[in-house]
Coordinates of C-alpha atoms in Angstrom, one line a residue:
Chain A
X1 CA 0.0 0.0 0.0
X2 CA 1.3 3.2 -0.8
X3 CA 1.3 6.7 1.0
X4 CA -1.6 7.5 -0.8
X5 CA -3.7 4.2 -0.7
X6 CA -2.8 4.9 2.9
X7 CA -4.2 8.3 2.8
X8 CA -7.1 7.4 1.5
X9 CA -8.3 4.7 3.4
X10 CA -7.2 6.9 6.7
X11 CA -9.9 9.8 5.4
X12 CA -12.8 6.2 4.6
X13 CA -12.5 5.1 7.6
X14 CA -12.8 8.6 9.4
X15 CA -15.7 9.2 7.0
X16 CA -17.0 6.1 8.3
X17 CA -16.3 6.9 11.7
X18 CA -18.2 10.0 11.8
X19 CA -21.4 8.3 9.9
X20 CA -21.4 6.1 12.8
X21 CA -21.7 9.0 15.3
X22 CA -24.1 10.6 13.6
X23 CA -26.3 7.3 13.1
X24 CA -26.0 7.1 16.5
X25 CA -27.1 10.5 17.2
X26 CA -30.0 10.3 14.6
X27 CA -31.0 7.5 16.5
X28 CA -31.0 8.5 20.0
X29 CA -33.0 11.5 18.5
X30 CA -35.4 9.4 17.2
X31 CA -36.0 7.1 20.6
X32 CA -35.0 9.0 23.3
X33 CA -37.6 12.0 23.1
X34 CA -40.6 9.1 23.5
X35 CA -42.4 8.0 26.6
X36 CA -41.2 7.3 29.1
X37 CA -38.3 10.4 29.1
X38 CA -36.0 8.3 31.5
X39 CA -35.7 11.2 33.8
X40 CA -34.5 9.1 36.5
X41 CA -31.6 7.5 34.2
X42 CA -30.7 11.0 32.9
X43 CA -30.4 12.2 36.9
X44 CA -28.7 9.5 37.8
X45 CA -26.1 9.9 34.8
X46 CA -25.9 13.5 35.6
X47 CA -24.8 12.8 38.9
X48 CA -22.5 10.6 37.8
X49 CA -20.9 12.9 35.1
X50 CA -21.6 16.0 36.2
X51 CA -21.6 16.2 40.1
X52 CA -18.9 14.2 40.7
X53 CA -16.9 16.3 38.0
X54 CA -17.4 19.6 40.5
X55 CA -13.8 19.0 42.3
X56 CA -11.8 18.8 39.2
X57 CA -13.6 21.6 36.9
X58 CA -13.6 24.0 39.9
X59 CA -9.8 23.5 40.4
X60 CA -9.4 23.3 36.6
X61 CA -10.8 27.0 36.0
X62 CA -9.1 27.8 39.6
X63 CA -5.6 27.6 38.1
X64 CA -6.7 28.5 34.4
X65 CA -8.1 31.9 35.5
X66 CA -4.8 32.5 37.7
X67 CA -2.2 31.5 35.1
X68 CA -3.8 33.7 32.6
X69 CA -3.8 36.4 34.6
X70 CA -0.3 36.1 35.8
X71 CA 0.9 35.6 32.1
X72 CA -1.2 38.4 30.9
X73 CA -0.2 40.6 34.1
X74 CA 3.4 40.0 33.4
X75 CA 3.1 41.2 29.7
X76 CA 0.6 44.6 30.7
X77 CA 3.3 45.4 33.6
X78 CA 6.0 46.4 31.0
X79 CA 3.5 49.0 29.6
X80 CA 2.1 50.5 32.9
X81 CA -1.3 48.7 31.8
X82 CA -2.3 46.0 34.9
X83 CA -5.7 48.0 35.4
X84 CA -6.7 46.5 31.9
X85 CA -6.3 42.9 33.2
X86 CA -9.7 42.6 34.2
X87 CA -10.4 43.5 30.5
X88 CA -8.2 41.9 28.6
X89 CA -8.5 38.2 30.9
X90 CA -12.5 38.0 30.8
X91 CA -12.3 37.9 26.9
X92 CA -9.9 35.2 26.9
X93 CA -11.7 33.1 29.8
X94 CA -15.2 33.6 29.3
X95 CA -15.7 32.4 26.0
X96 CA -13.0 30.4 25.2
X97 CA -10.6 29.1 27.7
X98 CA -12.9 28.2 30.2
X99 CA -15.4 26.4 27.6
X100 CA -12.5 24.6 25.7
X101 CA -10.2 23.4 28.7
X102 CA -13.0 22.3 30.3
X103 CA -13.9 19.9 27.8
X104 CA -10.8 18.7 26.8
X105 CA -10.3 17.8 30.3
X106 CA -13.8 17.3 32.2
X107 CA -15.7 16.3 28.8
X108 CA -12.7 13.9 27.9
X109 CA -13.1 12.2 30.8
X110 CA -16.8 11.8 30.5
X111 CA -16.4 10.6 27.3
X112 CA -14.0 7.8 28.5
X113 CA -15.6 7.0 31.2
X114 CA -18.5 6.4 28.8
X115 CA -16.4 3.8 26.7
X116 CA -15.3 2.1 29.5
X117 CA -18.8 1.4 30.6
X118 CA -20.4 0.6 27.9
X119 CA -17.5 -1.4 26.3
X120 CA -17.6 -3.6 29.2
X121 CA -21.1 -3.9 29.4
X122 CA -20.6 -4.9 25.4
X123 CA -17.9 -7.4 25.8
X124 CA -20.3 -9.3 28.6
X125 CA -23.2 -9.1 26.5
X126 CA -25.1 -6.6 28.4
X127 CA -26.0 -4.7 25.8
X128 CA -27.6 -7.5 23.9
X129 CA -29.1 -8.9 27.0
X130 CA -31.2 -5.6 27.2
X131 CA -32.2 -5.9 23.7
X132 CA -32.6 -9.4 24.1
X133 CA -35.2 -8.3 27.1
X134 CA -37.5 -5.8 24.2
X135 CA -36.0 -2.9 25.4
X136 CA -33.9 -0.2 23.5
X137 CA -29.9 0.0 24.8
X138 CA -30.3 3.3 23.1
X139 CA -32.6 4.6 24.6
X140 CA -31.5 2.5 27.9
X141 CA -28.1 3.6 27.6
X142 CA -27.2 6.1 25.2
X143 CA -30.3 8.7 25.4
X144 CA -29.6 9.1 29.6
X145 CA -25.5 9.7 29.2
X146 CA -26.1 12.3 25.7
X147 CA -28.7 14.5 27.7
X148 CA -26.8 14.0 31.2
X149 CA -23.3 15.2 29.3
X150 CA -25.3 18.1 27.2
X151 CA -27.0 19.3 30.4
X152 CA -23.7 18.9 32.9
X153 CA -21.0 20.3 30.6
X154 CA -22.4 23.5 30.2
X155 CA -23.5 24.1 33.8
X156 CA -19.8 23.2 34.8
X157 CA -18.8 25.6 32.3
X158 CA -20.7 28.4 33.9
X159 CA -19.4 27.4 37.3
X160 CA -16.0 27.4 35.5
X161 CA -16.5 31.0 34.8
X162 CA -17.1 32.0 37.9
X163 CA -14.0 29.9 39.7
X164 CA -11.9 31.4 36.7
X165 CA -13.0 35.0 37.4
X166 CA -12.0 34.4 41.0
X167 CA -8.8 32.8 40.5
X168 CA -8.0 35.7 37.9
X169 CA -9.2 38.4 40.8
X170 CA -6.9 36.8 43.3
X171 CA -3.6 37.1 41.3
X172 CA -4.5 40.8 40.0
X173 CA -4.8 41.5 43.7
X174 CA -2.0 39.9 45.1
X175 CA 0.7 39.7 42.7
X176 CA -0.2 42.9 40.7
X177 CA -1.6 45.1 42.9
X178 CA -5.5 45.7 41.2
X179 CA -8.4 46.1 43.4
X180 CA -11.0 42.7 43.6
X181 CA -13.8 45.7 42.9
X182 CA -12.3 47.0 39.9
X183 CA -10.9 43.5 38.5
X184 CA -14.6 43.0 38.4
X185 CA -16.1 45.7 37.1
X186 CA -13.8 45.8 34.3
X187 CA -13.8 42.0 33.8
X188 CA -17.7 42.2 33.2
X189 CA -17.6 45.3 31.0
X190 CA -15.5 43.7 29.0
X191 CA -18.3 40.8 28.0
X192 CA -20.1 41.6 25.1
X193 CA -23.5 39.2 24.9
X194 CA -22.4 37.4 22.3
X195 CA -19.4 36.1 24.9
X196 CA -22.3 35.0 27.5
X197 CA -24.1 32.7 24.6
X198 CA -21.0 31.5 23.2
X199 CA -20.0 30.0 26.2
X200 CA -23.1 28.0 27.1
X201 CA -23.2 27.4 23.4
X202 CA -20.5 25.9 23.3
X203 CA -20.9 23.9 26.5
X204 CA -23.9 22.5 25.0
X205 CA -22.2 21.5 22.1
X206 CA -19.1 20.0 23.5
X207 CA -21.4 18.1 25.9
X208 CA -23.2 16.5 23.0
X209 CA -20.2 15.0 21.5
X210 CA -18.8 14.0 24.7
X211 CA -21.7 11.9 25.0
X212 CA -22.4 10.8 21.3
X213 CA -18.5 9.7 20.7
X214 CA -18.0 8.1 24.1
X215 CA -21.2 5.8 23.8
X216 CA -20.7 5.2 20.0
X217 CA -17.1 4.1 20.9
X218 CA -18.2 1.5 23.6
X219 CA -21.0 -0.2 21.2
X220 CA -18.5 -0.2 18.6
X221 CA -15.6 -1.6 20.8
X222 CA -14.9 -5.4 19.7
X223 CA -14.6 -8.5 21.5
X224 CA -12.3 -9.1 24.4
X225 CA -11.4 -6.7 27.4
X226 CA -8.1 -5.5 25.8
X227 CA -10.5 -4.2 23.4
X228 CA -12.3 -2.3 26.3
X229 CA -8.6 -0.6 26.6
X230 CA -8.2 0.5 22.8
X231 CA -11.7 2.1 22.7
X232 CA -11.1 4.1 25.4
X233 CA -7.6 5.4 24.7
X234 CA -9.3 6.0 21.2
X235 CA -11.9 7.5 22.5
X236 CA -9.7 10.0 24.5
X237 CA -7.7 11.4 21.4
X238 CA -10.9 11.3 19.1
X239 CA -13.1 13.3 21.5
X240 CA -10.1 15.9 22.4
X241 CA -9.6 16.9 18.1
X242 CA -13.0 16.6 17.8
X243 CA -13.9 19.3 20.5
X244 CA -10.9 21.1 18.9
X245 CA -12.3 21.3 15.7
X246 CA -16.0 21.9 17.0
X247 CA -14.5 24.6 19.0
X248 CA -12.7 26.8 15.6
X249 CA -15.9 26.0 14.0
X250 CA -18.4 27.6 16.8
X251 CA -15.7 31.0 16.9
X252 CA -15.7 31.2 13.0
X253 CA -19.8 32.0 13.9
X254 CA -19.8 33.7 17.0
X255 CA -16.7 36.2 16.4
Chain B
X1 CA -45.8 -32.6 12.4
X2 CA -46.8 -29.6 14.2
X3 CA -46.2 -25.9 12.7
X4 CA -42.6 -24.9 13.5
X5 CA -42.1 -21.9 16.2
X6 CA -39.3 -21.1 14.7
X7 CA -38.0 -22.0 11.2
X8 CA -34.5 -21.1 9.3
X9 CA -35.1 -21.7 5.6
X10 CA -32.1 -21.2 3.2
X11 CA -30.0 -18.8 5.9
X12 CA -27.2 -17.3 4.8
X13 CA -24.8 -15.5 7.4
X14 CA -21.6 -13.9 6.7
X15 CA -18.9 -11.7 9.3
X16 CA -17.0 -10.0 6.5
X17 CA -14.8 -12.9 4.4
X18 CA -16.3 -15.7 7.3
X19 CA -19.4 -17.3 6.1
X20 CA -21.0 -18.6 9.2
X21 CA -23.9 -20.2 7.6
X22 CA -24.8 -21.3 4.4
X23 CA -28.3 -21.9 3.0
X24 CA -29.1 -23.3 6.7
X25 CA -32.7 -24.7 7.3
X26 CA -33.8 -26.2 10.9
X27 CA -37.4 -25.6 12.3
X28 CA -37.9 -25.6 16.4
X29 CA -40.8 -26.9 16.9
X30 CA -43.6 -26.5 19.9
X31 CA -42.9 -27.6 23.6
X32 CA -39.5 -29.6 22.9
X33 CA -35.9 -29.3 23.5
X34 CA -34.1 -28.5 20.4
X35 CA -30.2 -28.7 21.5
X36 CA -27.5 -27.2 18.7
X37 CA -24.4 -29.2 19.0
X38 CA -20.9 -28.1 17.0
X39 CA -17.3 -27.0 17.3
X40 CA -16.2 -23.8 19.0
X41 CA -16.3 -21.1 16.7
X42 CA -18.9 -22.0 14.4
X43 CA -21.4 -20.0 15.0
X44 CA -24.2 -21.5 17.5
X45 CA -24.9 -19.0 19.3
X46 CA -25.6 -16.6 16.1
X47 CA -28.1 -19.1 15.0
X48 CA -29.9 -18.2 18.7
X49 CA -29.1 -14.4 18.2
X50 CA -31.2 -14.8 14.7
X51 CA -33.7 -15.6 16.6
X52 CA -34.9 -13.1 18.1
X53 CA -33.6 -10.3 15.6
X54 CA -29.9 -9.8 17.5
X55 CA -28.5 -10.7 14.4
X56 CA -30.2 -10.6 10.9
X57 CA -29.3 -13.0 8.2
X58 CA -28.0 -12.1 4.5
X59 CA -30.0 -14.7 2.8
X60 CA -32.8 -16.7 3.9
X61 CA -35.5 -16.2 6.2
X62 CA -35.9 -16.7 9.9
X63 CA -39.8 -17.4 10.8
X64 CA -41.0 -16.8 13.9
X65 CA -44.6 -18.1 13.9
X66 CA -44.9 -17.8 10.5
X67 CA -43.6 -14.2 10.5
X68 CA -40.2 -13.0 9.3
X69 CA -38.6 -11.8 12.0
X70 CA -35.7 -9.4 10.2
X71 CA -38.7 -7.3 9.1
X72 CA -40.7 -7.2 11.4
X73 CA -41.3 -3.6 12.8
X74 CA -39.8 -2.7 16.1
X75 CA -43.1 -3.5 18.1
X76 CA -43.0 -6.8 16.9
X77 CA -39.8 -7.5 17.1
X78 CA -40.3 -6.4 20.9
X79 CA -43.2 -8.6 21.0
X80 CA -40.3 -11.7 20.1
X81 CA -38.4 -10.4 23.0
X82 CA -41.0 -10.3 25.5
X83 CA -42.2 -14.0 23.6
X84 CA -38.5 -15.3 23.6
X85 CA -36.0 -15.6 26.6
X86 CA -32.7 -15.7 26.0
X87 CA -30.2 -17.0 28.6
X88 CA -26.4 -15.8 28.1
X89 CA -23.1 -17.2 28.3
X90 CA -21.8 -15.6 31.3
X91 CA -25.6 -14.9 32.7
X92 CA -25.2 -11.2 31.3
X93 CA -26.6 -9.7 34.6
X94 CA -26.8 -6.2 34.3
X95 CA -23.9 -5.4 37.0
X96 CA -25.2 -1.9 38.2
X97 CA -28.6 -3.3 39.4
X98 CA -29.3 -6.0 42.3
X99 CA -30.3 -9.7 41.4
X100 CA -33.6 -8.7 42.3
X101 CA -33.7 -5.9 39.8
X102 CA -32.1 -8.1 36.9
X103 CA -35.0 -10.2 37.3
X104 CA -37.2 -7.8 37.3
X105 CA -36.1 -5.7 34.1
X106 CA -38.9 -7.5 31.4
X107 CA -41.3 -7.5 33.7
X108 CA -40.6 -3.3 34.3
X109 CA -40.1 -3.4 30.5
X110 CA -43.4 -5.0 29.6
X111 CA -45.9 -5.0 32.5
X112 CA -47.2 -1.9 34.6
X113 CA -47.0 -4.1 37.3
X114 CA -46.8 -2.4 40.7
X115 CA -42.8 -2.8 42.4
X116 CA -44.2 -5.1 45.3
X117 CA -45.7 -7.2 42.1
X118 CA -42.4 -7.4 40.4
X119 CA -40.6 -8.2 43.7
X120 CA -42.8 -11.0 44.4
X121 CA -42.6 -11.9 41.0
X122 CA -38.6 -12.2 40.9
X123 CA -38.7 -14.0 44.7
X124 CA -40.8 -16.8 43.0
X125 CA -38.5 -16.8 39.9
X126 CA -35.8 -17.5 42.4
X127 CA -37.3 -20.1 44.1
X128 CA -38.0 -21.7 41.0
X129 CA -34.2 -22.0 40.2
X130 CA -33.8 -22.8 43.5
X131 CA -32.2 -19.9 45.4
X132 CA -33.4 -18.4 48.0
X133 CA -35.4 -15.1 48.6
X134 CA -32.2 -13.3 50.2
X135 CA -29.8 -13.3 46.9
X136 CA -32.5 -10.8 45.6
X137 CA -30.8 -7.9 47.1
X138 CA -27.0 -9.1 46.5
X139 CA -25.3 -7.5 43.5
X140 CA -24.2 -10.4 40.5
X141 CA -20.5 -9.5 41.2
X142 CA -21.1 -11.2 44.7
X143 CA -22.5 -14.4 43.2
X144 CA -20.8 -17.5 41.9
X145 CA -20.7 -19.0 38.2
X146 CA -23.4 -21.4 39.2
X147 CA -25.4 -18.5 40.9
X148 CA -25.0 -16.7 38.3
X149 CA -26.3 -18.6 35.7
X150 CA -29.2 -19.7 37.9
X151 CA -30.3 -15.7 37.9
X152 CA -29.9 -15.5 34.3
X153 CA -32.7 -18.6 34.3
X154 CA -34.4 -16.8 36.9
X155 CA -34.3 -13.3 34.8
X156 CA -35.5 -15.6 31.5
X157 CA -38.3 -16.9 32.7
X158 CA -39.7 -13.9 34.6
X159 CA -41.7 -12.7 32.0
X160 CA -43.0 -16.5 31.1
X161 CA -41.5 -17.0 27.8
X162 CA -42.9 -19.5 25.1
X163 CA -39.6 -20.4 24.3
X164 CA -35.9 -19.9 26.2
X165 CA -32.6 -19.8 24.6
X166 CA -29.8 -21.1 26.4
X167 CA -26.4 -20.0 24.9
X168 CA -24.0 -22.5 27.0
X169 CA -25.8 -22.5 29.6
X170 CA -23.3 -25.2 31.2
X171 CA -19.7 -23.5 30.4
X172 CA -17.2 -23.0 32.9
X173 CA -19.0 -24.7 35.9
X174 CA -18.1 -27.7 37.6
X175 CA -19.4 -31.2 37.1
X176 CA -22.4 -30.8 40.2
X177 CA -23.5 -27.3 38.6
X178 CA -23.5 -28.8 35.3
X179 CA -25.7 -31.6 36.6
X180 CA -27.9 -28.6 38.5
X181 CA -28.1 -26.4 35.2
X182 CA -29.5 -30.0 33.5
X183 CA -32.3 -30.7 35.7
X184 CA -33.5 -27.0 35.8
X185 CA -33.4 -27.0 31.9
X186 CA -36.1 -30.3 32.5
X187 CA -37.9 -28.8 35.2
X188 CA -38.5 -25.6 33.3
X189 CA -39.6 -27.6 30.4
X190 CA -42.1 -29.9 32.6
X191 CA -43.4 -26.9 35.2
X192 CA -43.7 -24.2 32.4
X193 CA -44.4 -26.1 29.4
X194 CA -41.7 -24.1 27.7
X195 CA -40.1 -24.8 24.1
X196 CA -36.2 -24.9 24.3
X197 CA -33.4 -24.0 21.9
X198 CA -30.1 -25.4 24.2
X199 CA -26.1 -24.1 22.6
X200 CA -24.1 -26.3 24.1
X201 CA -20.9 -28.8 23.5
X202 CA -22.0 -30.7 26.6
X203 CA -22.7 -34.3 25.3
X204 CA -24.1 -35.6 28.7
X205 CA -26.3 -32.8 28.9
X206 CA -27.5 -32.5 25.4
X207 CA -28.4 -36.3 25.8
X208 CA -30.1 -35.4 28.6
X209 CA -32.5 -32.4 28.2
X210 CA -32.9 -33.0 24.1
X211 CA -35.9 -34.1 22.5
X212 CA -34.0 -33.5 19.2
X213 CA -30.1 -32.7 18.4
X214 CA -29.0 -30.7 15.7
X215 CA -25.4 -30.9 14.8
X216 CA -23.5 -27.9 13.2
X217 CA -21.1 -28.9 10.8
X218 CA -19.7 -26.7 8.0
X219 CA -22.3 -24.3 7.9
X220 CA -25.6 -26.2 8.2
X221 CA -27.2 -28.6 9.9
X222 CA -26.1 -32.0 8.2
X223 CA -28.0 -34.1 11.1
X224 CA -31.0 -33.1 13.0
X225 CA -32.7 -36.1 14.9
X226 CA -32.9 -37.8 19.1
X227 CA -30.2 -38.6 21.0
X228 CA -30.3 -42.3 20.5
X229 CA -30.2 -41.7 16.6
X230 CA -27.4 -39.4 17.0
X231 CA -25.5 -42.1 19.0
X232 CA -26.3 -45.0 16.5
X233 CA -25.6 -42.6 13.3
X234 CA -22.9 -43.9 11.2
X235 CA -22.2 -40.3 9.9
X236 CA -18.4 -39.7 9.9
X237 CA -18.8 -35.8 11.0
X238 CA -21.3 -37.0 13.8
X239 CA -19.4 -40.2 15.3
X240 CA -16.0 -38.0 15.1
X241 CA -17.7 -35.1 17.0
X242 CA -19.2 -37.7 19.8
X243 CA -16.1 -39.2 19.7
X244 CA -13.8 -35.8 20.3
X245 CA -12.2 -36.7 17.1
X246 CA -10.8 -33.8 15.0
X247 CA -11.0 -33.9 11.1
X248 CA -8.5 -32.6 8.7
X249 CA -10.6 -30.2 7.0
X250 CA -12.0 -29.0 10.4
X251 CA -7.7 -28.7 11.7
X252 CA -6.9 -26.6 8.9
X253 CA -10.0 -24.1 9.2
X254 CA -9.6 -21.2 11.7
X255 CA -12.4 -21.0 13.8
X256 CA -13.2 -17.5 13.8
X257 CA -14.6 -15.3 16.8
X258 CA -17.9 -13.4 15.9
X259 CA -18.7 -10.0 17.1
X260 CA -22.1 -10.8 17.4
X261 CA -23.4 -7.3 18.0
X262 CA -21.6 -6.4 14.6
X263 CA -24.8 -5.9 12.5
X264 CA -27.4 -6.2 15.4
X265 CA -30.4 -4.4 14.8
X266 CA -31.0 -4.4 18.6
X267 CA -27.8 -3.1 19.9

């Protein structure tokens, strides 16, 4: 096979890849929205995800919101300029930083987690012994982890924004000397509406593919738990370009 | 002869290059104990996943009473389910939920019956398979082999089934388990009156709990008949397969795992 047969059987089987995801999606679309809504699997899977995500967003943002205003600090100190770090940090944070790290990170791990789950429950024939039973694994498994990661994502995300703005108001005050009150003022005049609905925005989105690519990854992983392994190390460098790419997309729109 | 519950006429099943089956027929027919006898590898348990729509053949048609079941809609299909029990390998148990709640899961699927119902429901189901009421609220990680597999009965037969698969239902347990898992087949069959598709490469037990064997042997079913004819057929493939006896064509063929939920319309 040559560098290009190579080539072209790399972009096929992406192409495939992503028809698979978006069967999937097309399905859960079409099963999950019926009776009954499976609010009690979508609470319990936003616990899961979501809730028991809180200590490692909020210490995520934490140190996101203090290194970029450090780094941003140090740069605005040569020019006499640290007022404007409220300013010039809230643009970075709000609608981008906060959204993207935190689903590389957070949403990454969801999406593993996913894999994990339903790769094992795939290997041990779980997932057919729920279909085998006349129920729907997608709407039994998939529909309560794509609504739990869409709903959880952006909510940690707005959290985010807060911890950031905090960990960013700490450093101005300490290391360079501005006022909490007027990092905030200025860090809020800064946002423009169109930052407050890109974030969320993007949470939302982000959230969706977190959910769609970790649970298409475990029904797709193959026989055998080393399998379980190389769907979810798969999973974890598919769902990070994938957010990446979903993420230059949404700010070609917004901005 | 009586109308077949199930019939495979002219199945064709293929996993990529692997041709599992090849213009297969065998009919299941009411209140017996079909067993499916043959190699590892060669596809008996996709021949139960057929059934009830798991899988879906290339060729051929699989009937369930009379009705294709690759088309039917996705009521009916559910309809097979509910109709259908399948008991897995490893007993499948849903790991998250209790033994209680595994047994439980059709009837919450199928029924509005009331949780007290469906509790009562999965004590008796226990009973039946002969655990007691207590390993209800244990979790199937704390259960043995044996146990488990008596939970997956207990989980099949919940919902009363007209017919239960049993995918192996004797692998990996010892000789008294085996023994166990053989009488509850018959006792199922007596007490619920159930037809019974049995996967297995037990001999002892396929003589024991079969009304009829059907032996899988390069792609089809070459003998379908009792026990005692199986035993006095002068077949080659059959007397080398009772026998343990491994032919040449069978050494140099690869027996190839399946990923059974490869084309599965249900998951």
């Amino acid at each position: 096979m040559n560098g290009i047969e190579r080539f072209g059987a790399l972009v096929l089987s992406g192409l495939e890849w992503l028809g698979g995801v978006a069967r999937l999606v097309l399905r859960v679309l079409r099963v999950g929205p019926r009776r009954p809504f499976g609010f009690d699997d979508i609470l319990h899977q936003t616990v899961e995800l979501g809730v028991r995500s809180l200590p490692i967003a909020m210490l995520i943002t934490l140190f996101i919101g203090m290194i970029l205003t450090w780094q941003f600090g140090w740069g605005l100190e040569d020019f006499g300029a640290t007022m404007a770090l409220g300013n010039v940090v809230s643009v970075g944070l709000v609608p981008e930083l906060v959204p993207s790290m935190l689903a590389i990170t957070v949403g990454v791990k969801m999406a593993a987690g996913m894999t994990a789950e339903l790769g094992s429950m795939k290997v041990t024939e779980q997932i057919d012994a729920i279909a085998a039973l006349g129920a729907d694994p997608y709407k039994k498994l998939v529909w309560p982890r794509v609504c739990a990661s869409t709903l959880s994502l952006p909510l940690l995300i707005a959290l985010g924004n807060l911890i950031a703005m905090l960990g960013g108001m700490l450093i101005a005050e300490w290391k360079f000397g501005v006022p909490a009150g007027y990092f905030y003022e200025t860090y809020i005049d800064e946002l423009e509406p169109l930052n407050y609905i890109a974030s969320p925005v993007k949470g939302v989105t982000f959230g969706a593919l977190v959910g769609a690519i970790g649970c298409y990854q475990g029904f797709n992983t193959k026989i055998g738990t080393e399998a379980v392994g190389a769907a979810t190390t798969d999973t974890v460098a598919a769902t990070a370009i994938i957010i990446i790419i979903a993420d230059f997309y949404l700010n070609t729109l917004f901005f | 002869m009586p109308e077949p519950i199930i019939d495979f006429r002219g199945v064709t099943k293929r996993f990529g290059e692997h041709v599992v089956y090849e213009r297969m027929s065998l009919s299941v027919l009411p209140g017996e104990t079909l067993t499916i006898i043959g190699g590892s590898g060669g596809g008996k348990s996709v021949c139960l996943k057929m059934m009830i729509g798991l899988l879906v053949p290339d060729e051929g048609q699989v009937l369930f009473h009379g009705t294709s079941v690759p088309d039917m809609p996705e009521e009916g299909l559910r309809q097979v389910r509910r109709k259908v029990a399948y008991v897995f390998q490893g007993g499948a148990l849903f790991d998250s939920m209790t033994v209680g709640e595994n047994i439980g899961y059709a009837l919450r699927e199928h029924t509005d019956w009331s949780m007290a119902r469906i509790e009562q429901r999965a004590s008796e189901c226990l009973t039946m398979v002969g655990l007691h009421e207590g390993v209800a609220e244990q979790m199937p990680a704390s259960l043995s082999g044996g146990m488990k597999k008596r939970v997956a009965l207990a989980r099949s037969i919940a919902i009363e089934p007209e017919v239960i698969l049993y995918d192996e239902p004797t692998t990996g347990l010892d000789p008294k388990n085996i023994k166990r898992i053989g009488d509850m087949i018959l006792k199922l069959q007596r007490e619920l009156d159930v037809t019974s598709v049995v996967v297995t490469h037990d001999m002892p037990t396929a003589r024991k709990v079969s009304n009829r064997i059907a032996m899988l042997y390069q792609r089809a079913f070459p003998f379908v008949g009792t026990a005692d004819e199986m035993w006095h057929s002068a077949a080659p493939e059959v007397r080398d397969f009772i026998h343990g006896r491994i032919r040449r064509a069978e050494q140099s063929a690869p027996a190839h795992p399946v990923d059974a939920a490869e084309d599965s319309r249900g998951a």
